[in-house]
Amino acid sequence: MGTEYTWAFDRSFLVFLAIAFVSLTIATKLKSMIPMPLIYGILFAIGFGTGILPTDMLLSANMIAVGTIAFNVLVIHSGTMINFKMLKARKKEAFLCIAASLALVVIVGFGLTPILGKGLAFLSPGSVIGGGASCAIASRWVLDKNPAISVFPWLVFMFQGLFSVPVVTWVLKRESRALSAEFRARSQGSQEKGSGNAAGNGVSPMNGAPGMTKPGGPGMGQSPNAQQGGKVPFCERIPGKYKNTAYYLGIIMIVTVINNLLHGTVLAGMNINPNITALLFGCILGSLGLMDKAPLFKADSYGLLLMGLMGLMANTIARCPWQGLVSFLPPLLLVFVVSTVVLVICGIVGAKICGFRAEKGIALTMNCMMGFPVNDMLTNNAAAIGESEAEKGYIKSQIGPVLGMGTMLISNAVSVLIVSLMVIFV
């Protein structure tokens, strides 16, 4: 006989999807100034607190099972997304992001320990600069040892965008104005230079401008390996007709099983967090071409797995009374105020050391608090200042990699390492 839940599966799953849809719609309407996870979390907290929603709703909807799958595959997926060519080409930006993350560990993780206690302080740095996977790792890892604080990483996840989006939006407005002026100056200079010897020859003044892709170049249907004449990676030799959802998820699960076997044998008793080796597996196999980059995107499963993570978040909220949630607000506010100050200062100082504008430095460090799809929205908003499509394209080409760096390197990788190491000592 099956487990009896308050609501049947269909009703529970429908209500879950309805709350997720409403949260996404409101966040989109507000341009993420109030982030989706915060709206989502508040709706569930109110529902559970008032008794409108049964606390076993996520179990009935089977979202815990989906969340468990997501929890096990997202770390490997994140590892495959690390682009070493991009890191090599943008060494200064990568250095600044990593330095800011380490400063956060020292100042927030260790500096706030006397005020918050080791538990909350150690959970904070990786959660602040991490995505849903990092916060899930932090929450699940302390669930057995200290269940009272397992909701705290999810609360951090809820409030990330509330602090990061306004700051990044503000600095990107200033940065886009500077980029716009830069574009117009180069365009005008090209026109003046070519007016005497290239008038009417049909040459665009922006051909060759930084960040502008010429027709037939990268991104025009050819893979980078084909363009460079390099060896085709193993994963690209497998015919596309065989690469379905089961293939991508199966490859990830093979690596997951190997990772778990490794920790049950060779690494047994060494107290190494399995998420660290999972991230390294994804990073190494993706870089060697043995695994596809970002397989969950290609598997058309990423959205469902993110919903699973949100299910884990809602289920954790369901187990915490509203009084407990409210009691975490003061330490949460302290963590975000200190973290924001640290990241902004690191952005300003790092920009001066690295030789670029302070706005770019702040955007790099503060964007570590968030990622896709907010990055795309912020990039498009910043580019809207352009008067022509070419100008907008130029602004996007300069801002996109800046925001992508924080997401790829910090939110998807470094934060997982920080969380996985620090939770051991909570």
Short mmCIF file of C-alpha atoms in Angstrom, two decimals:
data_model
loop_
_atom_site.label_atom_id
_atom_site.label_comp_id
_atom_site.label_asym_id
_atom_site.label_seq_id
_atom_site.Cartn_x
_atom_site.Cartn_y
_atom_site.Cartn_z
CA MET A 1 0.00 0.00 0.00
CA GLY A 2 1.40 3.41 -0.98
CA THR A 3 2.10 6.33 1.30
CA GLU A 4 -0.92 8.48 2.04
CA TYR A 5 -0.42 12.19 1.35
CA THR A 6 -2.70 15.13 2.10
CA TRP A 7 -3.10 15.91 -1.61
CA ALA A 8 -2.94 13.58 -4.58
CA PHE A 9 -0.01 13.79 -7.00
CA ASP A 10 -1.89 15.68 -9.72
CA ARG A 11 -3.11 18.41 -7.40
CA SER A 12 0.25 18.81 -5.67
CA PHE A 13 2.22 18.97 -8.92
CA LEU A 14 -0.23 21.41 -10.50
CA VAL A 15 -0.08 23.80 -7.53
CA PHE A 16 3.72 23.55 -7.50
CA LEU A 17 3.90 24.46 -11.19
CA ALA A 18 1.38 27.28 -10.71
CA ILE A 19 3.50 28.86 -7.95
CA ALA A 20 6.67 28.48 -10.04
CA PHE A 21 4.94 30.04 -13.08
CA VAL A 22 3.57 32.99 -11.08
CA SER A 23 7.00 33.58 -9.51
CA LEU A 24 8.75 33.56 -12.88
CA THR A 25 6.14 35.83 -14.44
CA ILE A 26 6.30 38.41 -11.65
CA ALA A 27 10.13 38.39 -11.64
CA THR A 28 10.21 38.88 -15.42
CA LYS A 29 7.71 41.73 -15.19
CA LEU A 30 9.86 43.42 -12.53
CA LYS A 31 13.07 42.80 -14.54
CA SER A 32 14.35 40.60 -11.70
CA MET A 33 14.66 43.55 -9.33
CA ILE A 34 12.73 41.22 -7.05
CA PRO A 35 14.26 37.81 -7.86
CA MET A 36 12.20 34.77 -8.76
CA PRO A 37 13.53 32.58 -5.89
CA LEU A 38 12.48 35.23 -3.35
CA ILE A 39 8.94 35.46 -4.73
CA TYR A 40 8.76 31.68 -4.94
CA GLY A 41 10.04 31.20 -1.39
CA ILE A 42 7.70 33.80 0.09
CA LEU A 43 4.66 32.25 -1.60
CA PHE A 44 5.54 28.82 -0.23
CA ALA A 45 6.39 30.17 3.22
CA ILE A 46 3.01 31.92 3.39
CA GLY A 47 1.24 28.81 2.10
CA PHE A 48 2.89 26.50 4.62
CA GLY A 49 2.64 29.02 7.47
CA THR A 50 -1.10 29.55 7.01
CA GLY A 51 -1.85 25.88 6.39
CA ILE A 52 -3.17 26.55 2.87
CA LEU A 53 -0.45 24.27 1.50
CA PRO A 54 0.19 20.88 3.14
CA THR A 55 3.79 20.38 4.26
CA ASP A 56 3.96 17.02 2.46
CA MET A 57 3.00 18.63 -0.85
CA LEU A 58 6.49 18.35 -2.44
CA LEU A 59 6.73 14.69 -1.47
CA SER A 60 3.34 14.05 -3.06
CA ALA A 61 4.39 15.92 -6.22
CA ASN A 62 7.53 13.72 -6.47
CA MET A 63 9.66 16.84 -6.77
CA ILE A 64 12.02 15.56 -4.07
CA ALA A 65 12.96 12.71 -6.39
CA VAL A 66 13.54 15.14 -9.27
CA GLY A 67 15.51 17.41 -6.95
CA THR A 68 17.68 14.48 -5.88
CA ILE A 69 18.46 13.75 -9.53
CA ALA A 70 19.29 17.42 -10.10
CA PHE A 71 21.45 17.49 -7.00
CA ASN A 72 23.55 14.62 -8.36
CA VAL A 73 23.98 15.77 -11.97
CA LEU A 74 24.15 19.57 -11.87
CA VAL A 75 27.65 19.67 -10.36
CA ILE A 76 29.11 17.57 -13.20
CA HIS A 77 27.15 19.67 -15.72
CA SER A 78 28.64 22.83 -14.17
CA GLY A 79 32.15 21.40 -14.44
CA THR A 80 31.77 20.86 -18.18
CA MET A 81 30.90 24.52 -18.66
CA ILE A 82 34.31 25.79 -17.56
CA ASN A 83 35.93 27.32 -20.63
CA PHE A 84 39.71 27.32 -20.22
CA LYS A 85 40.26 29.24 -23.46
CA MET A 86 38.08 32.03 -22.10
CA LEU A 87 39.93 31.96 -18.79
CA LYS A 88 43.26 32.16 -20.59
CA ALA A 89 42.07 35.04 -22.79
CA ARG A 90 40.67 36.92 -19.79
CA LYS A 91 43.23 36.20 -17.08
CA LYS A 92 42.73 39.50 -15.31
CA GLU A 93 38.96 39.08 -15.04
CA ALA A 94 39.35 35.50 -13.80
CA PHE A 95 41.94 36.58 -11.24
CA LEU A 96 39.68 39.33 -9.94
CA CYS A 97 36.68 36.99 -9.57
CA ILE A 98 38.70 34.36 -7.71
CA ALA A 99 40.36 36.96 -5.47
CA ALA A 100 36.97 38.43 -4.55
CA SER A 101 35.66 34.95 -3.72
CA LEU A 102 38.60 34.23 -1.44
CA ALA A 103 38.17 37.62 0.26
CA LEU A 104 34.55 36.67 0.90
CA VAL A 105 35.63 33.40 2.53
CA VAL A 106 38.03 35.19 4.86
CA ILE A 107 35.85 38.17 5.79
CA VAL A 108 32.40 36.56 5.84
CA GLY A 109 33.22 32.92 6.55
CA PHE A 110 35.81 33.49 9.26
CA GLY A 111 35.28 37.16 10.15
CA LEU A 112 31.58 36.78 11.01
CA THR A 113 32.03 33.54 12.98
CA PRO A 114 32.10 35.32 16.38
CA ILE A 115 28.78 37.03 15.54
CA LEU A 116 26.87 34.35 13.61
CA GLY A 117 28.48 31.20 14.90
CA LYS A 118 30.50 28.76 12.82
CA GLY A 119 27.43 27.13 11.27
CA LEU A 120 25.86 30.14 9.56
CA ALA A 121 29.18 31.89 8.88
CA PHE A 122 30.74 28.89 7.11
CA LEU A 123 27.63 28.26 5.02
CA SER A 124 27.47 31.85 3.81
CA PRO A 125 30.37 32.56 1.37
CA GLY A 126 29.77 29.68 -1.04
CA SER A 127 26.01 30.18 -0.91
CA VAL A 128 26.23 33.93 -1.55
CA ILE A 129 28.24 33.51 -4.75
CA GLY A 130 26.69 30.18 -5.75
CA GLY A 131 23.62 29.10 -7.66
CA GLY A 132 20.94 26.60 -6.74
CA ALA A 133 23.36 23.65 -6.85
CA SER A 134 25.75 25.25 -4.33
CA CYS A 135 22.92 26.15 -1.97
CA ALA A 136 21.47 22.64 -2.31
CA ILE A 137 24.85 21.14 -1.40
CA ALA A 138 25.11 23.38 1.67
CA SER A 139 21.56 22.61 2.80
CA ARG A 140 21.68 18.85 2.24
CA TRP A 141 25.11 18.42 3.80
CA VAL A 142 24.06 19.92 7.16
CA LEU A 143 20.57 18.37 7.15
CA ASP A 144 21.61 15.44 9.36
CA LYS A 145 24.23 17.20 11.48
CA ASN A 146 22.43 20.50 12.09
CA PRO A 147 18.93 20.47 10.56
CA ALA A 148 17.96 23.75 12.24
CA ILE A 149 20.22 25.73 9.86
CA SER A 150 19.58 23.68 6.69
CA VAL A 151 17.12 26.32 5.44
CA PHE A 152 19.68 29.15 5.69
CA PRO A 153 21.48 28.47 2.35
CA TRP A 154 18.09 28.48 0.59
CA LEU A 155 17.26 31.82 2.20
CA VAL A 156 20.57 33.13 0.83
CA PHE A 157 19.55 31.85 -2.60
CA MET A 158 16.21 33.66 -2.29
CA PHE A 159 17.78 37.05 -1.53
CA GLN A 160 20.83 37.01 -3.85
CA GLY A 161 19.23 38.95 -6.69
CA LEU A 162 17.73 41.54 -4.34
CA PHE A 163 21.25 42.78 -3.59
CA SER A 164 23.13 42.00 -6.79
CA VAL A 165 20.73 42.98 -9.60
CA PRO A 166 20.32 46.69 -8.61
CA VAL A 167 24.09 47.14 -8.21
CA VAL A 168 24.96 45.37 -11.47
CA THR A 169 22.20 47.22 -13.33
CA TRP A 170 23.55 50.57 -12.11
CA VAL A 171 27.19 49.89 -13.04
CA LEU A 172 26.22 48.43 -16.42
CA LYS A 173 24.38 51.65 -17.30
CA ARG A 174 27.59 53.57 -16.69
CA GLU A 175 29.72 50.96 -18.48
CA SER A 176 27.40 50.88 -21.50
CA ARG A 177 27.62 54.69 -21.84
CA ALA A 178 31.41 54.42 -21.91
CA LEU A 179 31.27 51.59 -24.45
CA SER A 180 28.81 53.57 -26.56
CA ALA A 181 31.15 56.55 -26.64
CA GLU A 182 34.03 54.22 -27.47
CA PHE A 183 32.10 52.68 -30.36
CA ARG A 184 31.08 56.05 -31.80
CA ALA A 185 34.61 57.41 -31.55
CA ARG A 186 36.03 54.39 -33.41
CA SER A 187 33.26 54.50 -35.98
CA GLN A 188 33.77 58.19 -36.62
CA GLY A 189 37.52 57.72 -36.86
CA SER A 190 37.09 54.91 -39.37
CA GLN A 191 34.72 56.99 -41.47
CA GLU A 192 37.07 59.99 -41.49
CA LYS A 193 40.05 57.78 -42.36
CA GLY A 194 38.22 56.09 -45.18
CA SER A 195 36.41 59.12 -46.55
CA GLY A 196 39.27 60.05 -48.88
CA ASN A 197 40.19 56.61 -50.22
CA ALA A 198 37.30 54.22 -49.54
CA ALA A 199 34.19 56.24 -50.17
CA GLY A 200 31.47 54.15 -51.73
CA ASN A 201 33.47 50.92 -51.61
CA GLY A 202 30.89 49.25 -49.35
CA VAL A 203 33.32 48.60 -46.50
CA SER A 204 31.71 48.78 -43.07
CA PRO A 205 33.56 51.09 -40.67
CA MET A 206 33.15 48.52 -37.92
CA ASN A 207 34.72 45.55 -39.71
CA GLY A 208 37.35 44.27 -37.35
CA ALA A 209 36.05 46.19 -34.33
CA PRO A 210 36.69 44.32 -31.08
CA GLY A 211 33.96 41.84 -30.33
CA MET A 212 32.27 42.12 -33.73
CA THR A 213 32.08 38.82 -35.62
CA LYS A 214 32.61 38.98 -39.36
CA PRO A 215 30.41 36.97 -41.71
CA GLY A 216 31.70 33.45 -42.09
CA GLY A 217 33.63 33.63 -38.83
CA PRO A 218 33.09 31.70 -35.59
CA GLY A 219 29.47 31.12 -34.81
CA MET A 220 28.39 30.84 -38.44
CA GLY A 221 27.72 27.11 -38.40
CA GLN A 222 31.27 25.77 -38.15
CA SER A 223 32.68 24.28 -34.99
CA PRO A 224 35.86 25.89 -33.58
CA ASN A 225 37.75 22.63 -34.19
CA ALA A 226 36.74 22.59 -37.86
CA GLN A 227 37.81 26.21 -38.29
CA GLN A 228 41.17 25.62 -36.66
CA GLY A 229 41.75 22.29 -38.35
CA GLY A 230 42.13 20.63 -34.98
CA LYS A 231 41.23 17.12 -33.94
CA VAL A 232 37.50 16.52 -33.51
CA PRO A 233 36.71 15.71 -29.84
CA PHE A 234 35.51 12.18 -29.10
CA CYS A 235 32.05 13.33 -28.00
CA GLU A 236 31.52 15.12 -31.34
CA ARG A 237 32.25 11.93 -33.29
CA ILE A 238 29.07 10.34 -31.97
CA PRO A 239 26.26 10.93 -34.50
CA GLY A 240 23.73 13.51 -33.38
CA LYS A 241 20.82 11.14 -34.04
CA TYR A 242 21.94 9.05 -31.06
CA LYS A 243 22.26 12.01 -28.71
CA ASN A 244 18.86 12.14 -27.07
CA THR A 245 17.78 12.99 -23.53
CA ALA A 246 18.61 9.49 -22.26
CA TYR A 247 22.10 9.71 -23.79
CA TYR A 248 23.04 12.99 -22.08
CA LEU A 249 21.58 12.04 -18.69
CA GLY A 250 23.08 8.55 -18.99
CA ILE A 251 26.59 9.93 -19.60
CA ILE A 252 26.29 12.16 -16.54
CA MET A 253 25.05 9.27 -14.42
CA ILE A 254 27.93 7.04 -15.56
CA VAL A 255 30.34 9.67 -14.24
CA THR A 256 28.24 9.98 -11.07
CA VAL A 257 28.43 6.22 -10.46
CA ILE A 258 32.20 6.22 -11.05
CA ASN A 259 32.56 9.16 -8.68
CA ASN A 260 30.55 7.37 -5.97
CA LEU A 261 32.53 4.14 -6.46
CA LEU A 262 35.75 6.13 -6.11
CA HIS A 263 34.58 7.54 -2.79
CA GLY A 264 33.51 4.09 -1.64
CA THR A 265 36.91 2.56 -2.37
CA VAL A 266 40.07 4.55 -3.10
CA LEU A 267 38.97 7.76 -1.39
CA ALA A 268 37.04 6.09 1.44
CA GLY A 269 37.86 7.62 4.81
CA MET A 270 39.70 10.60 3.32
CA ASN A 271 36.83 12.98 4.12
CA ILE A 272 36.84 14.54 0.64
CA ASN A 273 33.49 15.97 -0.35
CA PRO A 274 32.24 13.98 -3.40
CA ASN A 275 30.99 17.19 -5.01
CA ILE A 276 34.60 18.34 -5.40
CA THR A 277 35.59 15.29 -7.43
CA ALA A 278 32.31 15.42 -9.37
CA LEU A 279 33.09 19.00 -10.41
CA LEU A 280 36.63 18.00 -11.40
CA PHE A 281 35.33 15.03 -13.42
CA GLY A 282 32.98 17.33 -15.35
CA CYS A 283 35.71 19.91 -15.87
CA ILE A 284 38.35 17.42 -17.07
CA LEU A 285 36.07 15.27 -19.23
CA GLY A 286 34.45 18.34 -20.80
CA SER A 287 37.83 19.91 -21.55
CA LEU A 288 39.21 16.69 -23.07
CA GLY A 289 36.17 16.35 -25.30
CA LEU A 290 35.07 13.08 -23.68
CA MET A 291 31.81 14.71 -22.55
CA ASP A 292 29.69 17.32 -24.28
CA LYS A 293 29.80 20.81 -22.85
CA ALA A 294 26.71 21.79 -20.85
CA PRO A 295 24.96 18.43 -21.44
CA LEU A 296 21.80 19.32 -19.53
CA PHE A 297 21.10 22.18 -21.93
CA LYS A 298 21.40 19.76 -24.84
CA ALA A 299 19.36 17.10 -23.04
CA ASP A 300 16.42 19.50 -22.83
CA SER A 301 16.24 18.61 -19.14
CA TYR A 302 17.78 21.65 -17.47
CA GLY A 303 14.49 23.42 -16.79
CA LEU A 304 12.90 20.35 -15.17
CA LEU A 305 15.96 19.73 -13.01
CA LEU A 306 15.95 23.35 -11.86
CA MET A 307 12.32 22.85 -10.88
CA GLY A 308 13.51 19.85 -8.89
CA LEU A 309 16.00 22.04 -7.03
CA MET A 310 13.23 24.51 -6.31
CA GLY A 311 11.22 21.57 -4.98
CA LEU A 312 14.02 20.76 -2.53
CA MET A 313 14.04 24.39 -1.49
CA ALA A 314 10.27 24.46 -0.90
CA ASN A 315 10.40 21.18 1.03
CA THR A 316 13.10 22.60 3.31
CA ILE A 317 10.96 25.68 3.93
CA ALA A 318 8.01 23.40 4.73
CA ARG A 319 9.99 21.83 7.58
CA CYS A 320 10.86 25.19 9.15
CA PRO A 321 8.15 27.12 11.06
CA TRP A 322 7.63 30.72 9.99
CA GLN A 323 9.06 31.97 13.29
CA GLY A 324 12.29 30.17 12.43
CA LEU A 325 12.40 31.74 8.98
CA VAL A 326 11.92 35.21 10.47
CA SER A 327 14.68 34.59 13.03
CA PHE A 328 17.19 34.13 10.18
CA LEU A 329 16.50 37.56 8.66
CA PRO A 330 18.97 39.57 10.84
CA PRO A 331 21.96 37.26 10.14
CA LEU A 332 20.89 37.09 6.49
CA LEU A 333 20.89 40.89 6.22
CA LEU A 334 24.30 41.09 7.90
CA VAL A 335 25.76 38.49 5.52
CA PHE A 336 24.50 40.30 2.42
CA VAL A 337 25.50 43.79 3.56
CA VAL A 338 29.03 42.64 4.38
CA SER A 339 29.26 40.50 1.22
CA THR A 340 28.08 43.36 -1.00
CA VAL A 341 30.59 45.78 0.53
CA VAL A 342 33.42 43.23 0.14
CA LEU A 343 32.58 42.44 -3.49
CA VAL A 344 32.18 46.11 -4.47
CA ILE A 345 35.49 47.08 -2.84
CA CYS A 346 37.22 44.10 -4.49
CA GLY A 347 35.73 45.19 -7.82
CA ILE A 348 37.00 48.76 -7.48
CA VAL A 349 40.47 47.86 -6.19
CA GLY A 350 40.84 44.95 -8.60
CA ALA A 351 39.84 47.11 -11.56
CA LYS A 352 42.52 49.63 -10.67
CA ILE A 353 45.15 46.89 -10.39
CA CYS A 354 44.05 45.17 -13.60
CA GLY A 355 43.76 48.41 -15.55
CA PHE A 356 40.09 48.62 -16.47
CA ARG A 357 37.11 50.72 -15.45
CA ALA A 358 35.74 50.41 -11.91
CA GLU A 359 32.27 49.71 -13.35
CA LYS A 360 33.60 46.62 -15.10
CA GLY A 361 35.28 45.44 -11.92
CA ILE A 362 32.12 45.81 -9.85
CA ALA A 363 30.04 44.07 -12.53
CA LEU A 364 32.50 41.16 -12.50
CA THR A 365 32.44 40.65 -8.74
CA MET A 366 28.78 41.41 -8.00
CA ASN A 367 27.54 39.26 -10.87
CA CYS A 368 29.02 36.26 -9.06
CA MET A 369 25.82 36.40 -6.97
CA MET A 370 23.65 35.49 -9.93
CA GLY A 371 23.73 33.96 -13.37
CA PHE A 372 21.58 32.88 -16.29
CA PRO A 373 18.97 33.85 -17.40
CA VAL A 374 19.37 37.16 -15.52
CA ASN A 375 22.67 37.74 -17.33
CA ASP A 376 20.94 37.85 -20.71
CA MET A 377 18.34 40.32 -19.46
CA LEU A 378 20.98 42.62 -17.95
CA THR A 379 23.08 42.49 -21.13
CA ASN A 380 20.12 43.37 -23.33
CA ASN A 381 19.06 46.21 -21.00
CA ALA A 382 22.57 47.65 -21.04
CA ALA A 383 22.79 47.42 -24.83
CA ALA A 384 19.50 49.26 -25.28
CA ILE A 385 21.42 52.54 -25.02
CA GLY A 386 22.86 51.91 -28.50
CA GLU A 387 21.36 53.90 -31.37
CA SER A 388 22.07 51.29 -34.04
CA GLU A 389 22.11 47.52 -34.19
CA ALA A 390 25.88 47.60 -34.72
CA GLU A 391 26.33 49.72 -31.60
CA LYS A 392 24.06 47.47 -29.56
CA GLY A 393 25.97 44.44 -30.83
CA TYR A 394 29.26 45.99 -29.80
CA ILE A 395 28.02 46.72 -26.27
CA LYS A 396 26.68 43.17 -25.93
CA SER A 397 29.97 41.71 -27.16
CA GLN A 398 31.85 43.56 -24.42
CA ILE A 399 29.41 43.10 -21.52
CA GLY A 400 28.35 39.50 -22.22
CA PRO A 401 31.75 37.91 -21.44
CA VAL A 402 32.11 40.07 -18.31
CA LEU A 403 28.88 38.70 -16.86
CA GLY A 404 29.55 35.22 -18.19
CA MET A 405 32.87 35.04 -16.37
CA GLY A 406 31.30 35.31 -12.92
CA THR A 407 28.65 32.74 -13.76
CA MET A 408 30.94 30.19 -15.41
CA LEU A 409 33.89 30.41 -13.04
CA ILE A 410 32.42 31.41 -9.68
CA SER A 411 28.72 30.53 -9.53
CA ASN A 412 29.18 27.20 -11.34
CA ALA A 413 32.60 26.11 -10.04
CA VAL A 414 34.43 28.01 -7.30
CA SER A 415 31.29 28.32 -5.15
CA VAL A 416 30.80 24.53 -5.28
CA LEU A 417 34.38 24.02 -4.11
CA ILE A 418 34.00 26.57 -1.32
CA VAL A 419 30.72 25.10 -0.08
CA SER A 420 31.97 21.52 -0.35
CA LEU A 421 35.06 22.33 1.73
CA MET A 422 33.47 24.53 4.38
CA VAL A 423 30.44 22.35 5.14
CA ILE A 424 32.82 19.65 6.38
CA PHE A 425 33.66 21.87 9.36
CA VAL A 426 30.11 23.04 10.15
#
